Amino acid sequence: MRVLLVHNSYQMPGGENSVFKNLYRILKRVGQEVDVYSRHNLEIQDFSIQHKVFAGIESFFSLRTWREVQEIVRKRKIQVAIVQNVFPLISPSVYYALKAVEVPIIQLVYNYRIVCPDAHLFTGGQICERCVRGNYWHAVMRKCYKQSLIASGWYAGILGMHRLIRTFVRKVDRFVVPDHFMASRLVAGGIPAEKIRKNVNPFFVEDYQPSYESGNFILYIGRLIKQKGVFTLVKSALELPSNAPPIYIAGDGEERERLESLISSLGLQDRVRLLGPKWGAEVQQLMRESMFVVVPSEWYDNLPLVICQSYAMAKPVIASNINGIPEYVENEVDGLLFQPGDANELARCINRLSQDLSLRMQMSLNARRKAEKMFDFQSYWRKMDAIIQEVVS
């Protein structure tokens, strides 16, 4: 099979860019012929004002994408396309370009952009589903995207136009989501349930050597923004005993300064340590030396990659009991679940797991077993191969 991968990379490195690289690696590993059509949002930094205006218009429908994708399909005889992110540079024109030359399309869905201009279903510090059914004026009036009326209106316009002409419904053959909860939000937004399939993240368990040693700190890895629950994690440190292990926070984000101020105002400098952004081998080393990992999400986070990484490293996870996370973190088996936003309950979970070595060891064993069974690339490929055969046939 000759496969075309399509992805518009984000400026800030993160889980979605990582899973795209993993998907390419999996396809090559199992013997597929792979071509890539990609753009990177870092391109925008070099645009002139005139070019930015033009790019904003092309985000609705890019003639460049139309031409380049059709040329790749004809030259390389593409048989199926797997599309991840198309915003903003590639644009939804890629679906029309592929369908014009009769290439079936599989859309990977890792955020809510199809039904939400901000992509997170989160605004004003809380979960929001006002736009799911198609009224994107809510996003404009609340300036949901980057707190900008113009930018929110721009994304609302793109989604509004393509929802009106039913681009996603008509052009995409299958939508692949990481959990059933995300599927339910897409269905609420008008995507036919019969077109949706579930699969985990593309991932290589073999890249992680399990570490069953106890570790000496609690670890958070992710963006420093409210919806990730990192502020709740910091507040939970107030409820922990004085001899509790320190909390290490690895990551960067728009609210780093506010987080630093909170840590200082609460007098937690000796108990909560900000490490800055970490990637690759540094992340693995931190996980290896940690007791367990905390995923305190307060938005509809969908199988965060850090859960796959933690389980592959044989580290239990304390996570929010929200959306699709409980589909992967099994309470009392390979982790603990708590009510999102509840610092007291989170503190109780942290205290319990940090004090109970036997529980931690059993959860570590269960976590690694789950990773090997559920997250490894072979499991991912079996499901993806079946989906490819569906659309090709």
mmCIF file of C-alpha atoms in Angstrom:
data_model
loop_
_atom_site.group_PDB
_atom_site.id
_atom_site.type_symbol
_atom_site.label_atom_id
_atom_site.label_comp_id
_atom_site.label_asym_id
_atom_site.label_seq_id
_atom_site.Cartn_x
_atom_site.Cartn_y
_atom_site.Cartn_z
ATOM 1 C CA MET A 1 0.000 0.000 0.000
ATOM 2 C CA ARG A 2 1.292 3.486 -0.840
ATOM 3 C CA VAL A 3 0.174 5.884 1.882
ATOM 4 C CA LEU A 4 0.223 9.686 1.987
ATOM 5 C CA LEU A 5 0.575 11.241 5.451
ATOM 6 C CA VAL A 6 -0.673 14.812 5.816
ATOM 7 C CA HIS A 7 0.127 17.025 8.801
ATOM 8 C CA ASN A 8 0.393 20.721 9.591
ATOM 9 C CA SER A 9 2.940 20.812 12.459
ATOM 10 C CA TYR A 10 2.422 23.121 15.420
ATOM 11 C CA GLN A 11 4.897 25.829 16.443
ATOM 12 C CA MET A 12 5.316 24.413 19.946
ATOM 13 C CA PRO A 13 6.527 20.805 20.100
ATOM 14 C CA GLY A 14 4.014 18.489 21.719
ATOM 15 C CA GLY A 15 2.176 15.214 21.700
ATOM 16 C CA GLU A 16 0.542 15.593 18.288
ATOM 17 C CA ASN A 17 3.813 16.226 16.496
ATOM 18 C CA SER A 18 5.314 13.228 18.311
ATOM 19 C CA VAL A 19 2.527 10.838 17.359
ATOM 20 C CA PHE A 20 2.814 11.922 13.717
ATOM 21 C CA LYS A 21 6.493 10.945 13.733
ATOM 22 C CA ASN A 22 5.576 7.654 15.415
ATOM 23 C CA LEU A 23 2.946 6.945 12.765
ATOM 24 C CA TYR A 24 5.478 7.472 9.974
ATOM 25 C CA ARG A 25 7.879 5.157 11.758
ATOM 26 C CA ILE A 26 5.196 2.472 12.220
ATOM 27 C CA LEU A 27 4.197 2.531 8.564
ATOM 28 C CA LYS A 28 7.801 2.138 7.488
ATOM 29 C CA ARG A 29 8.334 -0.588 10.078
ATOM 30 C CA VAL A 30 5.463 -2.707 8.735
ATOM 31 C CA GLY A 31 6.594 -2.302 5.129
ATOM 32 C CA GLN A 32 4.261 0.369 3.751
ATOM 33 C CA GLU A 33 5.367 2.850 1.088
ATOM 34 C CA VAL A 34 5.008 6.280 2.687
ATOM 35 C CA ASP A 35 4.982 9.809 1.320
ATOM 36 C CA VAL A 36 4.512 12.918 3.456
ATOM 37 C CA TYR A 37 2.838 16.222 2.702
ATOM 38 C CA SER A 38 3.536 18.652 5.532
ATOM 39 C CA ARG A 39 3.694 22.313 6.442
ATOM 40 C CA HIS A 40 5.004 23.839 9.677
ATOM 41 C CA ASN A 41 3.551 26.795 11.527
ATOM 42 C CA LEU A 42 7.070 28.120 12.070
ATOM 43 C CA GLU A 43 6.820 29.273 8.449
ATOM 44 C CA ILE A 44 4.459 32.010 9.613
ATOM 45 C CA GLN A 45 7.239 33.752 11.566
ATOM 46 C CA ASP A 46 8.950 34.683 8.289
ATOM 47 C CA PHE A 47 5.799 35.922 6.534
ATOM 48 C CA SER A 48 5.407 39.587 5.658
ATOM 49 C CA ILE A 49 2.164 41.286 6.683
ATOM 50 C CA GLN A 50 0.853 40.882 3.148
ATOM 51 C CA HIS A 51 1.805 37.218 3.126
ATOM 52 C CA LYS A 52 0.072 36.689 6.490
ATOM 53 C CA VAL A 53 -3.130 38.201 5.142
ATOM 54 C CA PHE A 54 -2.937 35.955 2.086
ATOM 55 C CA ALA A 55 -2.233 32.913 4.281
ATOM 56 C CA GLY A 56 -5.258 33.781 6.395
ATOM 57 C CA ILE A 57 -7.439 33.742 3.284
ATOM 58 C CA GLU A 58 -5.863 30.511 2.025
ATOM 59 C CA SER A 59 -6.689 28.871 5.361
ATOM 60 C CA PHE A 60 -10.251 28.611 4.063
ATOM 61 C CA PHE A 61 -9.127 26.877 0.861
ATOM 62 C CA SER A 62 -5.500 26.670 -0.240
ATOM 63 C CA LEU A 63 -4.863 26.491 -3.972
ATOM 64 C CA ARG A 64 -1.258 25.640 -3.212
ATOM 65 C CA THR A 65 -2.366 22.565 -1.278
ATOM 66 C CA TRP A 66 -4.774 21.617 -4.048
ATOM 67 C CA ARG A 67 -2.017 21.686 -6.665
ATOM 68 C CA GLU A 68 0.766 20.097 -4.631
ATOM 69 C CA VAL A 69 -1.278 17.241 -3.205
ATOM 70 C CA GLN A 70 -2.734 16.269 -6.563
ATOM 71 C CA GLU A 71 0.748 16.302 -8.067
ATOM 72 C CA ILE A 72 2.026 13.959 -5.319
ATOM 73 C CA VAL A 73 -0.916 11.597 -5.778
ATOM 74 C CA ARG A 74 -0.393 11.355 -9.548
ATOM 75 C CA LYS A 75 3.377 10.955 -9.398
ATOM 76 C CA ARG A 76 3.481 8.549 -6.474
ATOM 77 C CA LYS A 77 0.246 6.655 -7.203
ATOM 78 C CA ILE A 78 -1.098 7.187 -3.675
ATOM 79 C CA GLN A 79 -3.736 4.636 -2.627
ATOM 80 C CA VAL A 80 -4.859 6.043 0.734
ATOM 81 C CA ALA A 81 -4.293 9.247 2.724
ATOM 82 C CA ILE A 82 -4.021 9.549 6.508
ATOM 83 C CA VAL A 83 -4.615 13.159 7.534
ATOM 84 C CA GLN A 84 -3.819 14.546 10.974
ATOM 85 C CA ASN A 85 -3.899 18.356 11.268
ATOM 86 C CA VAL A 86 -4.687 20.676 8.352
ATOM 87 C CA PHE A 87 -4.888 24.043 10.147
ATOM 88 C CA PRO A 88 -3.994 26.665 9.250
ATOM 89 C CA LEU A 89 -1.554 26.364 6.316
ATOM 90 C CA ILE A 90 -2.661 23.154 4.587
ATOM 91 C CA SER A 91 -6.373 23.944 4.970
ATOM 92 C CA PRO A 92 -9.405 21.698 4.305
ATOM 93 C CA SER A 93 -8.696 21.990 0.588
ATOM 94 C CA VAL A 94 -6.594 18.843 1.029
ATOM 95 C CA TYR A 95 -9.792 16.784 1.344
ATOM 96 C CA TYR A 96 -11.084 18.114 -1.977
ATOM 97 C CA ALA A 97 -7.724 17.560 -3.672
ATOM 98 C CA LEU A 98 -7.607 13.935 -2.524
ATOM 99 C CA LYS A 99 -11.215 13.158 -3.406
ATOM 100 C CA ALA A 100 -10.832 14.718 -6.846
ATOM 101 C CA VAL A 101 -8.350 11.936 -7.641
ATOM 102 C CA GLU A 102 -10.358 9.277 -5.762
ATOM 103 C CA VAL A 103 -8.022 8.750 -2.818
ATOM 104 C CA PRO A 104 -9.824 7.530 0.334
ATOM 105 C CA ILE A 105 -9.204 9.615 3.459
ATOM 106 C CA ILE A 106 -8.658 8.600 7.078
ATOM 107 C CA GLN A 107 -8.748 11.526 9.509
ATOM 108 C CA LEU A 108 -6.861 11.165 12.805
ATOM 109 C CA VAL A 109 -8.526 13.217 15.537
ATOM 110 C CA TYR A 110 -6.482 14.271 18.572
ATOM 111 C CA ASN A 111 -8.309 17.491 19.471
ATOM 112 C CA TYR A 112 -11.740 19.055 18.965
ATOM 113 C CA ARG A 113 -10.928 21.468 16.119
ATOM 114 C CA ILE A 114 -13.607 19.916 13.896
ATOM 115 C CA VAL A 115 -16.303 21.160 16.304
ATOM 116 C CA CYS A 116 -14.515 23.909 18.275
ATOM 117 C CA PRO A 117 -12.543 26.919 16.933
ATOM 118 C CA ASP A 118 -10.232 26.742 19.955
ATOM 119 C CA ALA A 119 -9.873 22.937 19.579
ATOM 120 C CA HIS A 120 -10.114 22.318 23.345
ATOM 121 C CA LEU A 121 -13.778 22.757 24.329
ATOM 122 C CA PHE A 122 -12.415 24.919 27.132
ATOM 123 C CA THR A 123 -12.831 28.647 27.656
ATOM 124 C CA GLY A 124 -13.041 31.093 30.514
ATOM 125 C CA GLY A 125 -11.362 28.586 32.791
ATOM 126 C CA GLN A 126 -13.968 25.881 32.307
ATOM 127 C CA ILE A 127 -15.233 23.239 29.901
ATOM 128 C CA CYS A 128 -17.443 24.658 27.143
ATOM 129 C CA GLU A 129 -19.493 22.866 24.468
ATOM 130 C CA ARG A 130 -21.382 25.866 23.100
ATOM 131 C CA CYS A 131 -19.936 25.519 19.583
ATOM 132 C CA VAL A 132 -20.285 21.751 19.183
ATOM 133 C CA ARG A 133 -23.586 21.937 17.325
ATOM 134 C CA GLY A 134 -22.370 24.601 14.917
ATOM 135 C CA ASN A 135 -22.989 28.058 16.381
ATOM 136 C CA TYR A 136 -19.447 29.422 16.272
ATOM 137 C CA TRP A 137 -20.498 32.934 17.254
ATOM 138 C CA HIS A 138 -19.985 31.795 20.832
ATOM 139 C CA ALA A 139 -16.256 31.431 20.154
ATOM 140 C CA VAL A 140 -16.096 34.878 18.568
ATOM 141 C CA MET A 141 -17.927 36.675 21.360
ATOM 142 C CA ARG A 142 -15.829 34.947 24.041
ATOM 143 C CA LYS A 143 -12.581 35.405 22.093
ATOM 144 C CA CYS A 144 -11.824 31.734 22.684
ATOM 145 C CA TYR A 145 -8.822 31.472 20.365
ATOM 146 C CA LYS A 146 -5.803 33.245 21.867
ATOM 147 C CA GLN A 147 -8.114 35.784 23.541
ATOM 148 C CA SER A 148 -8.416 37.543 20.178
ATOM 149 C CA LEU A 149 -11.663 38.656 18.548
ATOM 150 C CA ILE A 150 -10.068 38.648 15.089
ATOM 151 C CA ALA A 151 -8.316 35.267 15.450
ATOM 152 C CA SER A 152 -11.432 33.678 16.956
ATOM 153 C CA GLY A 153 -13.550 35.075 14.148
ATOM 154 C CA TRP A 154 -11.064 33.756 11.595
ATOM 155 C CA TYR A 155 -11.220 30.168 12.902
ATOM 156 C CA ALA A 156 -14.973 30.425 13.390
ATOM 157 C CA GLY A 157 -15.263 31.487 9.753
ATOM 158 C CA ILE A 158 -13.166 28.574 8.488
ATOM 159 C CA LEU A 159 -15.128 25.998 10.476
ATOM 160 C CA GLY A 160 -18.441 27.666 9.732
ATOM 161 C CA MET A 161 -17.857 27.578 5.988
ATOM 162 C CA HIS A 162 -16.760 23.959 5.919
ATOM 163 C CA ARG A 163 -19.545 22.903 8.237
ATOM 164 C CA LEU A 164 -22.049 24.626 5.916
ATOM 165 C CA ILE A 165 -20.757 22.758 2.854
ATOM 166 C CA ARG A 166 -20.317 19.585 4.952
ATOM 167 C CA THR A 167 -16.652 19.114 4.059
ATOM 168 C CA PHE A 168 -15.779 16.711 6.875
ATOM 169 C CA VAL A 169 -18.938 14.637 6.541
ATOM 170 C CA ARG A 170 -18.770 14.333 2.744
ATOM 171 C CA LYS A 171 -15.040 14.018 2.131
ATOM 172 C CA VAL A 172 -13.622 11.996 5.037
ATOM 173 C CA ASP A 173 -14.154 8.231 4.909
ATOM 174 C CA ARG A 174 -13.141 7.375 8.484
ATOM 175 C CA PHE A 175 -12.390 9.338 11.651
ATOM 176 C CA VAL A 176 -9.995 7.673 14.097
ATOM 177 C CA VAL A 177 -10.287 8.799 17.730
ATOM 178 C CA PRO A 178 -8.383 7.702 20.863
ATOM 179 C CA ASP A 179 -11.455 7.173 23.042
ATOM 180 C CA HIS A 180 -15.207 6.750 22.963
ATOM 181 C CA PHE A 181 -15.777 10.071 24.703
ATOM 182 C CA MET A 182 -14.225 12.028 21.833
ATOM 183 C CA ALA A 183 -16.338 10.007 19.422
ATOM 184 C CA SER A 184 -19.456 11.143 21.300
ATOM 185 C CA ARG A 185 -18.489 14.816 20.885
ATOM 186 C CA LEU A 186 -17.908 14.353 17.149
ATOM 187 C CA VAL A 187 -21.288 12.673 16.788
ATOM 188 C CA ALA A 188 -22.890 15.577 18.671
ATOM 189 C CA GLY A 189 -21.173 17.839 16.142
ATOM 190 C CA GLY A 190 -22.698 16.052 13.171
ATOM 191 C CA ILE A 191 -20.104 13.411 12.273
ATOM 192 C CA PRO A 192 -21.826 10.078 11.439
ATOM 193 C CA ALA A 193 -21.121 7.490 14.149
ATOM 194 C CA GLU A 194 -20.647 4.768 11.521
ATOM 195 C CA LYS A 195 -17.593 6.616 10.186
ATOM 196 C CA ILE A 196 -15.775 6.679 13.545
ATOM 197 C CA ARG A 197 -13.233 4.105 14.723
ATOM 198 C CA LYS A 198 -11.206 3.945 17.949
ATOM 199 C CA ASN A 199 -7.460 3.382 18.158
ATOM 200 C CA VAL A 200 -4.699 4.294 20.596
ATOM 201 C CA ASN A 201 -1.817 6.663 19.891
ATOM 202 C CA PRO A 202 0.960 5.497 17.559
ATOM 203 C CA PHE A 203 3.619 4.488 20.078
ATOM 204 C CA PHE A 204 6.684 2.293 20.589
ATOM 205 C CA VAL A 205 6.819 0.589 23.987
ATOM 206 C CA GLU A 206 10.197 -0.862 23.015
ATOM 207 C CA ASP A 207 11.721 2.616 23.298
ATOM 208 C CA TYR A 208 11.146 2.575 27.063
ATOM 209 C CA GLN A 209 13.008 0.332 29.486
ATOM 210 C CA PRO A 210 10.737 -0.256 32.495
ATOM 211 C CA SER A 211 11.942 1.093 35.821
ATOM 212 C CA TYR A 212 10.377 -0.639 38.817
ATOM 213 C CA GLU A 213 12.513 1.267 41.307
ATOM 214 C CA SER A 214 10.593 3.478 43.702
ATOM 215 C CA GLY A 215 11.920 6.888 42.703
ATOM 216 C CA ASN A 216 12.070 9.953 44.931
ATOM 217 C CA PHE A 217 9.777 12.614 43.444
ATOM 218 C CA ILE A 218 6.344 13.090 41.886
ATOM 219 C CA LEU A 219 6.317 14.111 38.218
ATOM 220 C CA TYR A 220 4.135 16.270 35.974
ATOM 221 C CA ILE A 221 4.984 16.644 32.277
ATOM 222 C CA GLY A 222 2.980 18.941 30.035
ATOM 223 C CA ARG A 223 2.078 22.469 29.055
ATOM 224 C CA LEU A 224 1.799 25.052 31.808
ATOM 225 C CA ILE A 225 -1.804 26.088 31.224
ATOM 226 C CA LYS A 226 -4.872 25.961 33.436
ATOM 227 C CA GLN A 227 -6.746 23.279 31.494
ATOM 228 C CA LYS A 228 -3.892 20.840 32.129
ATOM 229 C CA GLY A 229 -4.617 21.065 35.862
ATOM 230 C CA VAL A 230 -1.105 22.096 36.839
ATOM 231 C CA PHE A 231 -2.398 24.871 39.137
ATOM 232 C CA THR A 232 -4.508 22.321 41.005
ATOM 233 C CA LEU A 233 -1.429 20.131 41.346
ATOM 234 C CA VAL A 234 0.535 22.991 42.925
ATOM 235 C CA LYS A 235 -2.299 23.743 45.356
ATOM 236 C CA SER A 236 -2.453 20.071 46.341
ATOM 237 C CA ALA A 237 1.089 20.402 47.736
ATOM 238 C CA LEU A 238 -0.343 22.496 50.572
ATOM 239 C CA GLU A 239 -2.314 19.462 51.761
ATOM 240 C CA LEU A 240 0.644 17.066 51.735
ATOM 241 C CA PRO A 241 2.664 16.237 54.862
ATOM 242 C CA SER A 242 6.004 17.979 55.290
ATOM 243 C CA ASN A 243 7.912 14.770 54.524
ATOM 244 C CA ALA A 244 6.100 14.164 51.225
ATOM 245 C CA PRO A 245 8.253 13.749 48.103
ATOM 246 C CA PRO A 246 8.773 16.954 46.100
ATOM 247 C CA ILE A 247 6.737 17.665 42.965
ATOM 248 C CA TYR A 248 8.721 18.184 39.759
ATOM 249 C CA ILE A 249 6.985 20.043 36.938
ATOM 250 C CA ALA A 250 8.498 19.689 33.462
ATOM 251 C CA GLY A 251 7.121 21.840 30.664
ATOM 252 C CA ASP A 252 6.503 25.332 29.410
ATOM 253 C CA GLY A 253 3.475 27.347 28.415
ATOM 254 C CA GLU A 254 1.633 30.629 28.322
ATOM 255 C CA GLU A 255 0.923 30.646 32.064
ATOM 256 C CA ARG A 256 4.378 29.839 33.384
ATOM 257 C CA GLU A 257 4.826 33.215 35.063
ATOM 258 C CA ARG A 258 1.469 32.950 36.806
ATOM 259 C CA LEU A 259 2.392 29.461 37.990
ATOM 260 C CA GLU A 260 5.711 30.720 39.341
ATOM 261 C CA SER A 261 3.854 33.492 41.197
ATOM 262 C CA LEU A 262 1.443 30.964 42.711
ATOM 263 C CA ILE A 263 4.292 28.757 43.932
ATOM 264 C CA SER A 264 5.992 31.778 45.482
ATOM 265 C CA SER A 265 2.844 33.193 47.098
ATOM 266 C CA LEU A 266 2.050 29.815 48.684
ATOM 267 C CA GLY A 267 5.619 29.421 49.937
ATOM 268 C CA LEU A 268 6.113 26.151 48.060
ATOM 269 C CA GLN A 269 9.511 26.846 46.484
ATOM 270 C CA ASP A 270 11.100 23.960 48.404
ATOM 271 C CA ARG A 271 8.302 21.506 47.610
ATOM 272 C CA VAL A 272 7.466 22.281 43.974
ATOM 273 C CA ARG A 273 10.229 22.594 41.379
ATOM 274 C CA LEU A 274 9.774 23.952 37.851
ATOM 275 C CA LEU A 275 12.212 22.238 35.491
ATOM 276 C CA GLY A 276 11.381 24.002 32.217
ATOM 277 C CA PRO A 277 10.667 22.183 28.940
ATOM 278 C CA LYS A 278 12.037 18.654 28.601
ATOM 279 C CA TRP A 279 12.001 16.342 25.597
ATOM 280 C CA GLY A 280 13.087 12.917 24.463
ATOM 281 C CA ALA A 281 15.779 11.310 26.600
ATOM 282 C CA GLU A 282 15.317 13.923 29.340
ATOM 283 C CA VAL A 283 11.670 12.942 29.729
ATOM 284 C CA GLN A 284 12.568 9.273 29.936
ATOM 285 C CA GLN A 285 15.198 9.954 32.572
ATOM 286 C CA LEU A 286 12.755 11.959 34.678
ATOM 287 C CA MET A 287 10.159 9.203 34.459
ATOM 288 C CA ARG A 288 12.737 6.579 35.327
ATOM 289 C CA GLU A 289 13.649 8.441 38.535
ATOM 290 C CA SER A 290 10.083 9.350 39.542
ATOM 291 C CA MET A 291 7.679 7.545 41.890
ATOM 292 C CA PHE A 292 4.693 8.091 39.618
ATOM 293 C CA VAL A 293 3.244 10.595 37.168
ATOM 294 C CA VAL A 294 0.313 12.962 37.687
ATOM 295 C CA VAL A 295 -2.051 13.881 34.821
ATOM 296 C CA PRO A 296 -4.461 16.382 36.456
ATOM 297 C CA SER A 297 -6.334 17.470 33.292
ATOM 298 C CA GLU A 298 -9.335 19.770 33.646
ATOM 299 C CA TRP A 299 -10.329 19.773 29.975
ATOM 300 C CA TYR A 300 -11.411 16.890 27.754
ATOM 301 C CA ASP A 301 -7.871 15.576 27.337
ATOM 302 C CA ASN A 302 -7.778 12.556 25.018
ATOM 303 C CA LEU A 303 -5.295 9.801 25.863
ATOM 304 C CA PRO A 304 -2.397 12.138 26.705
ATOM 305 C CA LEU A 305 0.835 10.722 25.323
ATOM 306 C CA VAL A 306 2.350 10.999 28.803
ATOM 307 C CA ILE A 307 0.067 8.148 29.953
ATOM 308 C CA CYS A 308 1.484 5.870 27.252
ATOM 309 C CA GLN A 309 5.010 6.914 28.207
ATOM 310 C CA SER A 310 4.417 6.432 31.930
ATOM 311 C CA TYR A 311 2.971 2.951 31.550
ATOM 312 C CA ALA A 312 5.751 1.925 29.178
ATOM 313 C CA MET A 313 8.202 3.065 31.860
ATOM 314 C CA ALA A 314 6.239 1.035 34.474
ATOM 315 C CA LYS A 315 5.105 4.119 36.352
ATOM 316 C CA PRO A 316 1.579 4.373 37.811
ATOM 317 C CA VAL A 317 -0.513 7.414 36.953
ATOM 318 C CA ILE A 318 -2.729 9.599 39.120
ATOM 319 C CA ALA A 319 -5.176 11.179 36.701
ATOM 320 C CA SER A 320 -8.383 13.174 36.518
ATOM 321 C CA ASN A 321 -11.564 11.163 36.202
ATOM 322 C CA ILE A 322 -12.653 13.040 33.097
ATOM 323 C CA ASN A 323 -13.657 12.236 29.505
ATOM 324 C CA GLY A 324 -11.687 9.364 27.957
ATOM 325 C CA ILE A 325 -8.906 9.124 30.556
ATOM 326 C CA PRO A 326 -10.738 6.448 32.614
ATOM 327 C CA GLU A 327 -10.827 4.325 29.448
ATOM 328 C CA TYR A 328 -7.074 3.874 29.947
ATOM 329 C CA VAL A 329 -6.244 4.577 33.609
ATOM 330 C CA GLU A 330 -7.929 1.852 35.653
ATOM 331 C CA ASN A 331 -8.553 3.034 39.204
ATOM 332 C CA GLU A 332 -6.822 0.929 41.885
ATOM 333 C CA VAL A 333 -5.176 -1.242 39.197
ATOM 334 C CA ASP A 334 -2.550 0.798 37.352
ATOM 335 C CA GLY A 335 -3.317 4.205 38.813
ATOM 336 C CA LEU A 336 -5.690 6.337 40.840
ATOM 337 C CA LEU A 337 -8.457 8.634 39.592
ATOM 338 C CA PHE A 338 -9.608 11.842 41.285
ATOM 339 C CA GLN A 339 -12.236 14.497 40.655
ATOM 340 C CA PRO A 340 -10.737 17.102 38.274
ATOM 341 C CA GLY A 341 -9.946 20.403 39.954
ATOM 342 C CA ASP A 342 -10.136 18.950 43.476
ATOM 343 C CA ALA A 343 -6.768 19.714 45.090
ATOM 344 C CA ASN A 344 -7.712 17.991 48.348
ATOM 345 C CA GLU A 345 -8.639 14.713 46.669
ATOM 346 C CA LEU A 346 -5.534 14.880 44.505
ATOM 347 C CA ALA A 347 -3.417 15.372 47.627
ATOM 348 C CA ARG A 348 -5.013 12.311 49.246
ATOM 349 C CA CYS A 349 -4.193 10.226 46.153
ATOM 350 C CA ILE A 350 -0.615 11.509 46.071
ATOM 351 C CA ASN A 351 -0.124 10.854 49.781
ATOM 352 C CA ARG A 352 -1.581 7.360 49.556
ATOM 353 C CA LEU A 353 0.469 6.249 46.555
ATOM 354 C CA SER A 354 3.709 7.817 47.797
ATOM 355 C CA GLN A 355 3.354 6.113 51.201
ATOM 356 C CA ASP A 356 2.249 2.660 50.017
ATOM 357 C CA LEU A 357 5.245 0.933 48.421
ATOM 358 C CA SER A 358 3.495 -2.405 47.831
ATOM 359 C CA LEU A 359 0.588 -0.704 46.053
ATOM 360 C CA ARG A 360 3.023 1.271 43.931
ATOM 361 C CA MET A 361 4.959 -1.842 42.947
ATOM 362 C CA GLN A 362 1.817 -3.751 41.963
ATOM 363 C CA MET A 363 0.570 -0.810 39.913
ATOM 364 C CA SER A 364 3.975 -0.556 38.219
ATOM 365 C CA LEU A 365 3.733 -4.166 37.068
ATOM 366 C CA ASN A 366 0.176 -3.659 35.839
ATOM 367 C CA ALA A 367 1.125 -0.446 34.027
ATOM 368 C CA ARG A 368 3.891 -2.092 32.028
ATOM 369 C CA ARG A 369 1.662 -5.060 31.167
ATOM 370 C CA LYS A 370 -1.015 -2.708 29.877
ATOM 371 C CA ALA A 371 1.517 -0.799 27.791
ATOM 372 C CA GLU A 372 2.789 -3.978 26.167
ATOM 373 C CA LYS A 373 -0.713 -5.237 25.450
ATOM 374 C CA MET A 374 -2.525 -2.055 24.466
ATOM 375 C CA PHE A 375 -0.080 0.667 23.420
ATOM 376 C CA ASP A 376 2.636 -1.063 21.409
ATOM 377 C CA PHE A 377 2.884 -0.329 17.698
ATOM 378 C CA GLN A 378 1.799 -3.821 16.690
ATOM 379 C CA SER A 379 -1.546 -3.400 18.441
ATOM 380 C CA TYR A 380 -1.934 0.023 16.844
ATOM 381 C CA TRP A 381 -1.098 -1.282 13.377
ATOM 382 C CA ARG A 382 -3.567 -4.178 13.517
ATOM 383 C CA LYS A 383 -6.418 -1.732 14.011
ATOM 384 C CA MET A 384 -5.113 0.842 11.560
ATOM 385 C CA ASP A 385 -4.542 -1.794 8.888
ATOM 386 C CA ALA A 386 -8.162 -2.930 9.284
ATOM 387 C CA ILE A 387 -9.349 0.671 8.875
ATOM 388 C CA ILE A 388 -7.205 1.130 5.759
ATOM 389 C CA GLN A 389 -8.640 -2.035 4.241
ATOM 390 C CA GLU A 390 -12.148 -0.732 4.950
ATOM 391 C CA VAL A 391 -11.690 2.509 3.055
ATOM 392 C CA VAL A 392 -9.637 1.038 0.218
ATOM 393 C CA SER A 393 -12.096 -1.749 -0.461
#
